[in-house]
Amino acid sequence: MDTITTSVSGPLLRTEAATRQGPNHPVNQDSHFSDPASGLFTVADGMGGHRDGDLASQATVQAVSQLVSLPATGLDNRLIALESAISHVNKALYADYLSAPEQDVSGATSLSLIVEGTHASCIWAGDSRLYLLRQQHLFLISEDHADAAGRLTSAIGIGENITFGRRTLELMPGDVFILCTDGLLKGMDETMLVNMAAEGTFGLADRLVARSVAGGSSDDITVITVWADTYGRTG
């Protein structure tokens, strides 16, 4: 899927999304949402080995997607609303677990990106990632919420409260953001990611998923690419 939108106060945004269900999974536990008109993008990954991860990721993405209907109130207020929406899902999922702990938790990791004006902010919980490709250099913007053994230390639905990671940066023309669930890096490395992005951004989401599958990833994979081509008028 390829979508383009323009803004009078920020960059022209182009976005693509691709997802693929792992061959050994009964359902795709990843969910995603993209709305370039509002500059809102999110991925969520249901926690493997636990109950109803697909429903947890869907609930998270649905809650985030409803924020596009809110009136424009500035980046800070949108970030507060985003955290509130995800926290509400977290409380609901954890309350379900407390009511029947023998049924195990239902949880998901999540990462959301908001692009507004000349700035971009991301909020995440878990190990879904946000990369920035800027002038042929790749930067990992998020930081995995995981311990040395790879166990998640923050995710949606696993505790009464949720710990978010947050980061805001100033945009530059040509910036490319890559949102992905952890399945992507199970079949390729960051060097491959840079090299493929250098080949061109059109079709990048599909190409990254295909490369990860060819590299042996058997997990669900979701990728959203967002790039800022040019800046619109400021008046």
Coordinates of N, CA and C in Angstrom, one line a residue:
M1 N 0.8 -1.2 0.0 CA 0.0 0.0 0.0 C 0.9 1.2 0.0
D2 N 0.6 2.2 -0.9 CA 1.4 3.4 -1.0 C 0.4 4.6 -0.9
T3 N 0.7 5.5 0.1 CA -0.2 6.6 0.3 C 0.7 7.9 0.3
I4 N 0.1 9.0 -0.2 CA 0.8 10.2 -0.3 C -0.1 11.3 0.3
T5 N 0.4 12.2 1.0 CA -0.3 13.4 1.5 C 0.6 14.6 1.6
T6 N 0.0 15.8 1.5 CA 0.7 17.0 1.6 C 0.3 17.8 2.8
S7 N 1.2 18.7 3.2 CA 0.9 19.6 4.4 C 1.4 21.0 4.1
V8 N 0.7 22.0 4.5 CA 1.2 23.4 4.3 C 2.2 23.7 5.3
S9 N 2.4 23.0 6.4 CA 3.3 23.4 7.4 C 4.4 22.4 7.7
G10 N 4.4 21.3 7.0 CA 5.4 20.3 7.2 C 5.7 19.6 5.9
P11 N 6.4 18.4 6.0 CA 6.8 17.7 4.8 C 5.7 17.0 4.1
L12 N 5.9 16.7 2.8 CA 5.0 15.8 2.1 C 5.4 14.4 2.5
L13 N 4.4 13.7 3.0 CA 4.6 12.4 3.6 C 4.2 11.3 2.6
R14 N 5.0 10.4 2.4 CA 4.7 9.2 1.6 C 4.8 8.0 2.6
T15 N 3.9 7.0 2.5 CA 4.0 5.9 3.4 C 3.6 4.6 2.7
E16 N 4.2 3.5 3.1 CA 3.8 2.2 2.6 C 3.8 1.3 3.8
A17 N 3.0 0.2 3.7 CA 2.9 -0.7 4.8 C 2.8 -2.1 4.2
A18 N 3.4 -3.1 4.9 CA 3.4 -4.5 4.5 C 3.4 -5.4 5.7
T19 N 2.6 -6.5 5.7 CA 2.6 -7.4 6.8 C 2.6 -8.8 6.2
R20 N 3.0 -9.8 7.0 CA 3.1 -11.2 6.6 C 2.9 -12.0 7.8
Q21 N 2.1 -13.0 7.7 CA 1.8 -14.0 8.8 C 2.9 -15.0 8.8
G22 N 3.4 -15.3 10.0 CA 4.4 -16.4 10.1 C 3.8 -17.7 9.6
P23 N 4.6 -18.6 8.9 CA 4.0 -19.8 8.3 C 3.5 -20.8 9.4
N24 N 4.0 -20.7 10.6 CA 3.6 -21.7 11.6 C 2.6 -21.1 12.6
H25 N 2.1 -19.9 12.3 CA 1.2 -19.2 13.2 C -0.3 -19.4 12.7
P26 N -1.2 -19.7 13.6 CA -2.6 -19.8 13.1 C -3.2 -18.5 12.7
V27 N -2.7 -17.4 13.2 CA -3.2 -16.0 12.8 C -2.0 -15.1 12.8
N28 N -2.1 -14.0 12.2 CA -1.1 -12.9 12.2 C -1.4 -12.1 13.5
Q29 N -0.5 -12.1 14.4 CA -0.6 -11.4 15.7 C -0.2 -9.9 15.6
D30 N 0.3 -9.5 14.4 CA 0.7 -8.1 14.2 C -0.5 -7.3 13.7
S31 N -0.6 -6.1 14.1 CA -1.6 -5.1 13.6 C -0.9 -3.8 13.3
H32 N -1.5 -3.0 12.4 CA -0.8 -1.8 12.0 C -1.9 -0.8 11.6
F33 N -1.5 0.5 11.6 CA -2.4 1.6 11.1 C -1.5 2.7 10.6
S34 N -2.0 3.3 9.5 CA -1.3 4.5 8.9 C -2.3 5.5 8.4
D35 N -2.0 6.8 8.8 CA -2.9 7.8 8.3 C -2.0 9.1 8.1
P36 N -1.4 9.1 6.9 CA -0.5 10.2 6.6 C -1.1 11.6 6.7
A37 N -2.5 11.7 6.5 CA -3.1 13.0 6.6 C -3.0 13.6 8.0
S38 N -3.0 12.8 9.0 CA -2.9 13.2 10.4 C -1.5 13.0 10.9
G39 N -0.6 12.3 10.1 CA 0.8 12.1 10.5 C 0.8 11.0 11.6
L40 N -0.1 10.1 11.7 CA -0.2 9.1 12.7 C 0.1 7.7 12.2
F41 N 1.0 7.0 12.8 CA 1.4 5.6 12.3 C 1.6 4.7 13.5
T42 N 1.3 3.5 13.5 CA 1.5 2.6 14.6 C 1.6 1.1 14.2
V43 N 2.4 0.4 14.9 CA 2.5 -1.1 14.7 C 2.3 -1.7 16.1
A44 N 1.7 -2.9 16.2 CA 1.6 -3.6 17.4 C 1.8 -5.1 17.2
D45 N 2.4 -5.8 18.1 CA 2.8 -7.2 18.0 C 2.3 -7.9 19.2
G46 N 1.3 -8.8 18.9 CA 0.8 -9.7 20.0 C 1.9 -10.5 20.6
M47 N 1.9 -10.7 21.9 CA 3.0 -11.4 22.6 C 2.9 -12.9 22.3
G48 N 3.9 -13.5 21.7 CA 3.9 -14.9 21.4 C 4.0 -15.7 22.7
G49 N 3.3 -16.9 22.6 CA 3.3 -17.8 23.7 C 2.3 -17.5 24.8
H50 N 1.5 -16.4 24.6 CA 0.5 -16.1 25.5 C -0.9 -16.0 24.8
R51 N -1.9 -15.8 25.6 CA -3.3 -15.8 25.1 C -3.7 -14.6 24.2
D52 N -4.3 -14.9 23.1 CA -5.0 -13.9 22.3 C -4.1 -12.7 22.0
G53 N -2.9 -12.9 21.6 CA -2.0 -11.8 21.2 C -2.5 -11.0 20.1
D54 N -3.2 -11.7 19.2 CA -3.8 -10.9 18.0 C -4.9 -9.9 18.5
L55 N -5.7 -10.3 19.5 CA -6.7 -9.4 20.0 C -6.1 -8.3 20.7
A56 N -5.0 -8.5 21.4 CA -4.4 -7.4 22.2 C -3.8 -6.4 21.2
S57 N -3.1 -6.9 20.1 CA -2.6 -5.9 19.2 C -3.6 -5.2 18.4
Q58 N -4.7 -5.9 18.1 CA -5.8 -5.2 17.4 C -6.5 -4.1 18.3
A59 N -6.7 -4.4 19.6 CA -7.2 -3.5 20.5 C -6.4 -2.2 20.6
T60 N -5.1 -2.5 20.6 CA -4.1 -1.3 20.7 C -4.2 -0.4 19.5
V61 N -4.1 -1.0 18.3 CA -4.1 -0.3 17.1 C -5.5 0.4 16.9
Q62 N -6.6 -0.2 17.3 CA -7.9 0.4 17.2 C -7.9 1.7 18.0
A63 N -7.4 1.6 19.3 CA -7.4 2.7 20.2 C -6.6 3.9 19.6
V64 N -5.5 3.6 19.0 CA -4.6 4.6 18.5 C -5.3 5.2 17.2
S65 N -5.9 4.4 16.4 CA -6.5 4.9 15.2 C -7.6 5.9 15.4
Q66 N -8.3 5.8 16.6 CA -9.4 6.7 16.9 C -8.9 8.1 17.2
L67 N -7.7 8.3 17.4 CA -7.1 9.6 17.7 C -7.1 10.5 16.5
V68 N -7.3 9.9 15.3 CA -7.3 10.8 14.1 C -8.5 11.7 14.1
S69 N -9.6 11.4 14.8 CA -10.8 12.2 14.8 C -10.7 13.3 15.8
L70 N -9.7 13.4 16.6 CA -9.5 14.5 17.6 C -9.1 15.8 16.8
P71 N -9.6 16.9 17.3 CA -9.2 18.2 16.7 C -7.7 18.4 16.9
A72 N -7.1 19.2 16.0 CA -5.7 19.5 16.1 C -5.4 20.3 17.4
T73 N -4.6 19.8 18.3 CA -4.3 20.5 19.5 C -2.8 20.7 19.8
G74 N -2.0 20.4 18.8 CA -0.6 20.5 19.1 C 0.1 19.1 19.4
L75 N 1.4 19.0 19.1 CA 2.1 17.8 19.3 C 2.0 17.2 20.7
D76 N 2.3 18.1 21.7 CA 2.4 17.6 23.1 C 1.0 17.1 23.5
N77 N -0.1 17.7 23.2 CA -1.4 17.2 23.5 C -1.7 15.9 22.8
R78 N -1.3 15.8 21.6 CA -1.5 14.5 20.9 C -0.7 13.4 21.5
L79 N 0.5 13.6 22.0 CA 1.2 12.6 22.7 C 0.6 12.2 24.0
I80 N 0.0 13.1 24.7 CA -0.7 12.8 25.9 C -1.9 12.0 25.6
A81 N -2.6 12.3 24.6 CA -3.8 11.5 24.2 C -3.4 10.1 23.8
L82 N -2.3 10.0 23.1 CA -1.8 8.7 22.6 C -1.5 7.8 23.8
E83 N -0.7 8.3 24.8 CA -0.4 7.6 26.0 C -1.6 7.2 26.7
S84 N -2.6 8.1 26.8 CA -3.8 7.8 27.5 C -4.6 6.7 26.9
A85 N -4.7 6.7 25.5 CA -5.4 5.7 24.8 C -4.8 4.3 25.0
I86 N -3.4 4.2 24.9 CA -2.8 2.9 25.1 C -2.9 2.5 26.6
S87 N -2.8 3.4 27.5 CA -2.9 3.0 28.9 C -4.3 2.5 29.2
H88 N -5.3 3.0 28.5 CA -6.6 2.5 28.7 C -6.7 1.0 28.3
V89 N -6.1 0.7 27.1 CA -6.1 -0.7 26.6 C -5.3 -1.6 27.6
N90 N -4.2 -1.0 28.1 CA -3.4 -1.8 29.1 C -4.2 -2.2 30.3
K91 N -4.9 -1.2 30.9 CA -5.7 -1.5 32.1 C -6.8 -2.5 31.8
A92 N -7.4 -2.4 30.6 CA -8.5 -3.4 30.3 C -7.9 -4.8 30.2
L93 N -6.8 -4.9 29.5 CA -6.2 -6.2 29.3 C -5.7 -6.8 30.6
Y94 N -5.1 -6.0 31.5 CA -4.6 -6.5 32.7 C -5.8 -6.8 33.7
A95 N -6.9 -6.1 33.6 CA -8.0 -6.4 34.4 C -8.6 -7.7 34.0
D96 N -8.6 -8.0 32.7 CA -9.1 -9.3 32.3 C -8.2 -10.5 32.8
Y97 N -6.9 -10.2 32.9 CA -6.0 -11.2 33.4 C -6.3 -11.5 34.9
L98 N -6.4 -10.4 35.7 CA -6.7 -10.5 37.1 C -8.0 -11.2 37.4
S99 N -8.9 -11.1 36.5 CA -10.2 -11.7 36.8 C -10.1 -13.2 36.5
A100 N -9.2 -13.7 35.7 CA -9.0 -15.1 35.4 C -7.5 -15.4 35.1
P101 N -6.7 -15.3 36.2 CA -5.2 -15.5 36.0 C -4.8 -16.8 35.4
E102 N -5.7 -17.9 35.6 CA -5.3 -19.2 35.1 C -5.3 -19.2 33.5
Q103 N -5.9 -18.2 32.9 CA -6.0 -18.1 31.4 C -4.8 -17.4 30.8
D104 N -3.9 -16.9 31.6 CA -2.6 -16.3 31.2 C -2.9 -14.8 30.7
V105 N -1.9 -14.1 30.5 CA -2.0 -12.7 30.1 C -2.3 -12.6 28.6
S106 N -2.9 -11.5 28.2 CA -3.0 -11.2 26.7 C -2.4 -9.8 26.5
G107 N -1.3 -9.8 25.8 CA -0.5 -8.6 25.7 C 0.1 -8.3 24.3
A108 N 0.7 -7.1 24.2 CA 1.3 -6.8 22.9 C 2.3 -5.7 23.1
T109 N 3.3 -5.7 22.2 CA 4.2 -4.5 22.1 C 3.6 -3.5 21.2
S110 N 4.0 -2.3 21.3 CA 3.5 -1.2 20.4 C 4.5 -0.1 20.2
L111 N 4.5 0.5 19.0 CA 5.3 1.7 18.7 C 4.4 2.5 17.8
S112 N 4.3 3.8 18.2 CA 3.6 4.8 17.4 C 4.5 6.0 17.1
L113 N 4.2 6.5 15.9 CA 4.9 7.7 15.4 C 3.9 8.8 15.0
I114 N 4.2 10.0 15.5 CA 3.4 11.2 15.1 C 4.3 12.2 14.4
V115 N 3.9 12.6 13.2 CA 4.7 13.6 12.5 C 3.8 14.8 12.4
E116 N 4.2 15.9 12.9 CA 3.5 17.2 12.9 C 4.4 18.3 12.7
G117 N 4.1 19.1 11.7 CA 4.9 20.3 11.4 C 6.3 19.8 11.0
T118 N 7.3 20.3 11.7 CA 8.7 20.0 11.4 C 9.3 19.1 12.5
H119 N 8.4 18.4 13.2 CA 8.9 17.5 14.3 C 8.2 16.1 14.2
A120 N 8.9 15.1 14.7 CA 8.3 13.8 14.8 C 8.6 13.2 16.2
S121 N 7.6 12.6 16.8 CA 7.7 12.0 18.1 C 7.2 10.5 18.0
C122 N 7.9 9.7 18.8 CA 7.5 8.3 18.9 C 7.3 7.9 20.4
I123 N 6.3 7.0 20.6 CA 6.1 6.4 21.9 C 6.0 4.9 21.7
W124 N 6.7 4.2 22.6 CA 6.7 2.7 22.5 C 6.7 2.0 23.8
A125 N 6.3 0.8 23.8 CA 6.4 -0.1 24.9 C 6.7 -1.5 24.3
G126 N 7.8 -2.1 24.7 CA 8.2 -3.4 24.2 C 9.4 -3.3 23.2
D127 N 9.4 -4.2 22.2 CA 10.6 -4.3 21.3 C 10.2 -4.1 19.9
S128 N 9.0 -3.6 19.6 CA 8.8 -3.1 18.2 C 9.7 -1.8 18.0
R129 N 10.2 -1.6 16.8 CA 11.3 -0.6 16.7 C 10.9 0.5 15.7
L130 N 11.6 1.7 15.9 CA 11.5 2.8 15.0 C 13.0 3.1 14.6
Y131 N 13.2 3.0 13.3 CA 14.5 3.4 12.7 C 14.3 4.7 11.9
L132 N 15.4 5.5 11.8 CA 15.4 6.7 11.0 C 16.6 6.5 10.0
L133 N 16.3 6.6 8.8 CA 17.4 6.7 7.7 C 17.5 8.1 7.3
R134 N 18.7 8.7 7.6 CA 19.0 10.1 7.3 C 20.3 10.2 6.6
Q135 N 20.3 10.7 5.4 CA 21.5 10.9 4.6 C 22.3 9.6 4.6
Q136 N 21.7 8.5 4.3 CA 22.3 7.2 4.1 C 22.9 6.6 5.4
H137 N 22.5 7.2 6.6 CA 22.9 6.7 7.9 C 21.7 6.2 8.6
L138 N 21.7 5.0 9.2 CA 20.6 4.4 9.9 C 20.7 4.7 11.4
F139 N 19.7 5.2 12.1 CA 19.7 5.4 13.5 C 18.5 4.6 14.1
L140 N 18.8 3.9 15.2 CA 17.7 3.3 16.0 C 17.2 4.3 17.0
I141 N 15.9 4.8 16.8 CA 15.3 5.8 17.6 C 14.8 5.3 18.9
S142 N 14.1 4.1 18.8 CA 13.6 3.5 20.0 C 14.6 2.6 20.7
E143 N 14.3 2.2 21.9 CA 15.2 1.3 22.7 C 14.3 0.2 23.2
D144 N 14.7 -1.1 22.9 CA 13.9 -2.2 23.3 C 13.7 -2.3 24.8
H145 N 12.5 -2.5 25.2 CA 12.2 -2.8 26.6 C 12.4 -4.3 26.8
A146 N 13.6 -4.7 27.1 CA 13.9 -6.1 27.2 C 15.2 -6.3 28.1
D147 N 15.2 -7.4 28.8 CA 16.4 -7.6 29.7 C 17.5 -8.4 28.9
A148 N 18.5 -8.7 29.5 CA 19.7 -9.4 28.8 C 19.3 -10.7 28.2
A149 N 18.3 -11.3 28.7 CA 17.8 -12.6 28.2 C 16.7 -12.4 27.1
G150 N 16.4 -11.2 26.8 CA 15.4 -10.9 25.8 C 14.0 -10.9 26.3
R151 N 13.8 -11.0 27.6 CA 12.4 -11.0 28.1 C 11.9 -9.5 28.2
L152 N 10.7 -9.3 27.8 CA 10.1 -8.0 27.8 C 10.0 -7.4 29.2
T153 N 10.4 -6.2 29.3 CA 10.3 -5.5 30.6 C 9.1 -4.5 30.6
S154 N 8.6 -4.2 29.5 CA 7.4 -3.4 29.3 C 6.6 -3.8 28.1
A155 N 5.3 -3.9 28.3 CA 4.4 -4.2 27.2 C 3.0 -3.9 27.6
I156 N 2.1 -3.9 26.7 CA 0.7 -3.6 27.0 C 0.0 -4.9 27.5
G157 N -0.6 -4.8 28.7 CA -1.3 -5.9 29.2 C -0.7 -6.7 30.2
I158 N 0.6 -6.5 30.5 CA 1.3 -7.4 31.4 C 1.4 -6.8 32.9
G159 N 1.0 -5.6 33.1 CA 1.1 -5.0 34.4 C 0.0 -4.0 34.6
E160 N -0.2 -3.6 35.9 CA -1.2 -2.5 36.1 C -0.9 -1.2 35.5
N161 N 0.4 -0.9 35.5 CA 0.9 0.3 34.8 C 1.8 0.0 33.7
I162 N 2.0 0.9 32.8 CA 2.9 0.7 31.6 C 4.0 1.7 31.6
T163 N 5.2 1.3 31.2 CA 6.3 2.2 31.1 C 6.5 2.5 29.6
F164 N 6.4 3.7 29.2 CA 6.6 4.1 27.8 C 8.0 4.7 27.6
G165 N 8.5 4.4 26.4 CA 9.6 5.2 25.9 C 9.2 6.3 25.0
R166 N 9.9 7.4 25.0 CA 9.4 8.6 24.3 C 10.7 9.3 23.7
R167 N 10.5 9.8 22.4 CA 11.6 10.5 21.8 C 11.0 11.5 20.8
T168 N 11.5 12.7 20.7 CA 11.1 13.7 19.7 C 12.3 14.2 19.0
L169 N 12.2 14.4 17.7 CA 13.3 14.9 16.9 C 12.8 15.9 15.9
E170 N 13.7 16.7 15.4 CA 13.4 17.6 14.3 C 13.6 17.0 13.0
L171 N 12.6 17.2 12.1 CA 12.7 16.5 10.8 C 13.7 17.2 9.8
M172 N 14.2 16.4 8.9 CA 15.0 17.0 7.8 C 14.4 16.4 6.5
P173 N 14.4 17.2 5.4 CA 13.9 16.7 4.2 C 14.6 15.4 3.8
G174 N 13.9 14.4 3.3 CA 14.5 13.2 2.9 C 14.6 12.1 4.0
D175 N 14.2 12.5 5.2 CA 14.1 11.5 6.3 C 13.2 10.4 6.0
V176 N 13.6 9.2 6.3 CA 12.8 8.0 6.1 C 12.7 7.3 7.5
F177 N 11.5 7.1 7.9 CA 11.2 6.3 9.2 C 10.7 4.9 8.8
I178 N 11.2 4.0 9.6 CA 10.8 2.6 9.4 C 10.3 2.0 10.7
L179 N 9.0 1.8 10.8 CA 8.4 1.2 12.0 C 8.3 -0.3 11.7
C180 N 8.7 -1.2 12.6 CA 8.7 -2.6 12.4 C 8.5 -3.4 13.7
T181 N 7.8 -4.5 13.5 CA 7.8 -5.5 14.6 C 9.1 -6.3 14.6
D182 N 9.3 -7.0 15.7 CA 10.6 -7.7 15.9 C 10.8 -8.8 14.9
G183 N 9.8 -9.3 14.2 CA 10.0 -10.4 13.2 C 10.9 -10.0 12.1
L184 N 10.9 -8.7 11.8 CA 11.8 -8.2 10.6 C 13.2 -8.5 10.8
L185 N 13.7 -8.3 12.0 CA 15.2 -8.5 12.3 C 15.5 -9.9 12.6
K186 N 14.6 -10.8 12.5 CA 14.9 -12.2 12.6 C 15.3 -12.9 11.3
G187 N 15.2 -12.1 10.2 CA 15.6 -12.6 8.9 C 16.6 -11.7 8.2
M188 N 17.0 -10.6 8.8 CA 18.0 -9.7 8.2 C 18.6 -8.9 9.3
D189 N 19.7 -8.2 8.9 CA 20.3 -7.3 9.9 C 20.2 -5.8 9.5
E190 N 20.7 -5.0 10.3 CA 20.6 -3.5 10.0 C 21.4 -3.1 8.8
T191 N 22.5 -3.8 8.6 CA 23.3 -3.4 7.4 C 22.5 -3.7 6.1
M192 N 21.8 -4.8 6.1 CA 20.9 -5.1 4.9 C 19.8 -4.1 4.8
L193 N 19.3 -3.7 5.9 CA 18.2 -2.7 5.9 C 18.7 -1.4 5.3
V194 N 19.9 -0.9 5.7 CA 20.4 0.3 5.1 C 20.6 0.1 3.6
N195 N 21.2 -1.0 3.2 CA 21.5 -1.2 1.8 C 20.2 -1.2 0.9
M196 N 19.2 -1.8 1.4 CA 17.9 -1.9 0.7 C 17.3 -0.6 0.6
A197 N 17.4 0.2 1.7 CA 16.8 1.6 1.6 C 17.5 2.5 0.7
A198 N 18.8 2.2 0.5 CA 19.7 3.0 -0.4 C 19.3 2.7 -1.9
E199 N 18.7 1.6 -2.1 CA 18.2 1.2 -3.4 C 17.0 2.0 -3.9
G200 N 16.3 2.6 -2.9 CA 15.1 3.4 -3.2 C 14.0 3.1 -2.2
T201 N 13.2 4.1 -1.9 CA 12.2 4.0 -0.9 C 10.9 3.5 -1.4
F202 N 10.6 3.6 -2.7 CA 9.4 3.1 -3.2 C 9.4 1.6 -3.2
G203 N 8.4 1.0 -2.6 CA 8.3 -0.5 -2.5 C 9.2 -1.0 -1.4
L204 N 9.7 -0.2 -0.5 CA 10.7 -0.6 0.5 C 10.0 -1.5 1.5
A205 N 8.8 -1.2 1.9 CA 8.1 -2.1 3.0 C 8.0 -3.5 2.5
D206 N 7.5 -3.7 1.2 CA 7.4 -5.0 0.7 C 8.7 -5.7 0.5
R207 N 9.7 -5.0 0.1 CA 11.0 -5.6 -0.1 C 11.7 -6.0 1.2
L208 N 11.5 -5.2 2.2 CA 12.0 -5.6 3.5 C 11.4 -6.9 4.0
V209 N 10.1 -6.9 3.9 CA 9.4 -8.2 4.4 C 9.9 -9.4 3.6
A210 N 10.0 -9.2 2.3 CA 10.4 -10.3 1.4 C 11.8 -10.8 1.8
R211 N 12.7 -9.8 2.0 CA 14.1 -10.1 2.4 C 14.2 -10.9 3.7
S212 N 13.4 -10.4 4.7 CA 13.4 -11.1 6.0 C 12.9 -12.5 5.8
V213 N 11.8 -12.7 5.1 CA 11.3 -14.1 4.8 C 12.4 -14.9 4.2
A214 N 13.1 -14.4 3.2 CA 14.1 -15.1 2.5 C 15.3 -15.4 3.4
G215 N 15.5 -14.6 4.4 CA 16.5 -14.7 5.4 C 16.2 -15.7 6.5
G216 N 15.0 -16.2 6.5 CA 14.6 -17.3 7.5 C 13.7 -16.9 8.6
S217 N 13.2 -15.6 8.6 CA 12.3 -15.3 9.7 C 11.0 -16.1 9.5
S218 N 10.6 -16.7 10.6 CA 9.3 -17.5 10.6 C 8.3 -16.8 11.5
D219 N 8.6 -15.6 11.9 CA 7.7 -14.8 12.8 C 6.7 -14.0 11.9
D220 N 5.7 -13.5 12.6 CA 4.9 -12.4 11.9 C 5.8 -11.2 11.7
I221 N 5.6 -10.5 10.6 CA 6.4 -9.4 10.2 C 5.5 -8.2 9.8
T222 N 5.7 -7.0 10.3 CA 5.0 -5.9 9.8 C 6.0 -4.7 9.7
V223 N 5.9 -4.0 8.6 CA 6.8 -2.8 8.3 C 5.9 -1.7 7.8
I224 N 6.1 -0.5 8.4 CA 5.6 0.7 7.8 C 6.8 1.7 7.5
T225 N 6.8 2.2 6.3 CA 7.8 3.2 5.9 C 7.1 4.5 5.8
V226 N 7.7 5.6 6.3 CA 7.2 6.9 6.2 C 8.4 7.8 5.8
W227 N 8.3 8.6 4.7 CA 9.4 9.4 4.3 C 8.9 10.8 4.0
A228 N 9.7 11.8 4.3 CA 9.4 13.2 4.2 C 10.2 13.7 2.9
D229 N 9.4 13.9 1.9 CA 10.1 14.3 0.6 C 10.5 15.7 0.6
T230 N 9.6 16.6 0.7 CA 9.8 18.1 0.7 C 9.0 18.8 1.7
Y231 N 9.3 20.0 1.9 CA 8.5 20.8 2.8 C 7.5 21.7 2.1
G232 N 6.3 21.8 2.6 CA 5.3 22.7 2.0 C 5.5 24.1 2.4
R233 N 4.5 24.9 2.1 CA 4.5 26.3 2.4 C 4.3 26.5 3.9
T234 N 5.0 27.5 4.5 CA 4.8 27.8 5.9 C 3.9 29.0 6.1
G235 N 3.4 29.6 5.1 CA 2.4 30.7 5.3 C 1.0 30.3 4.9

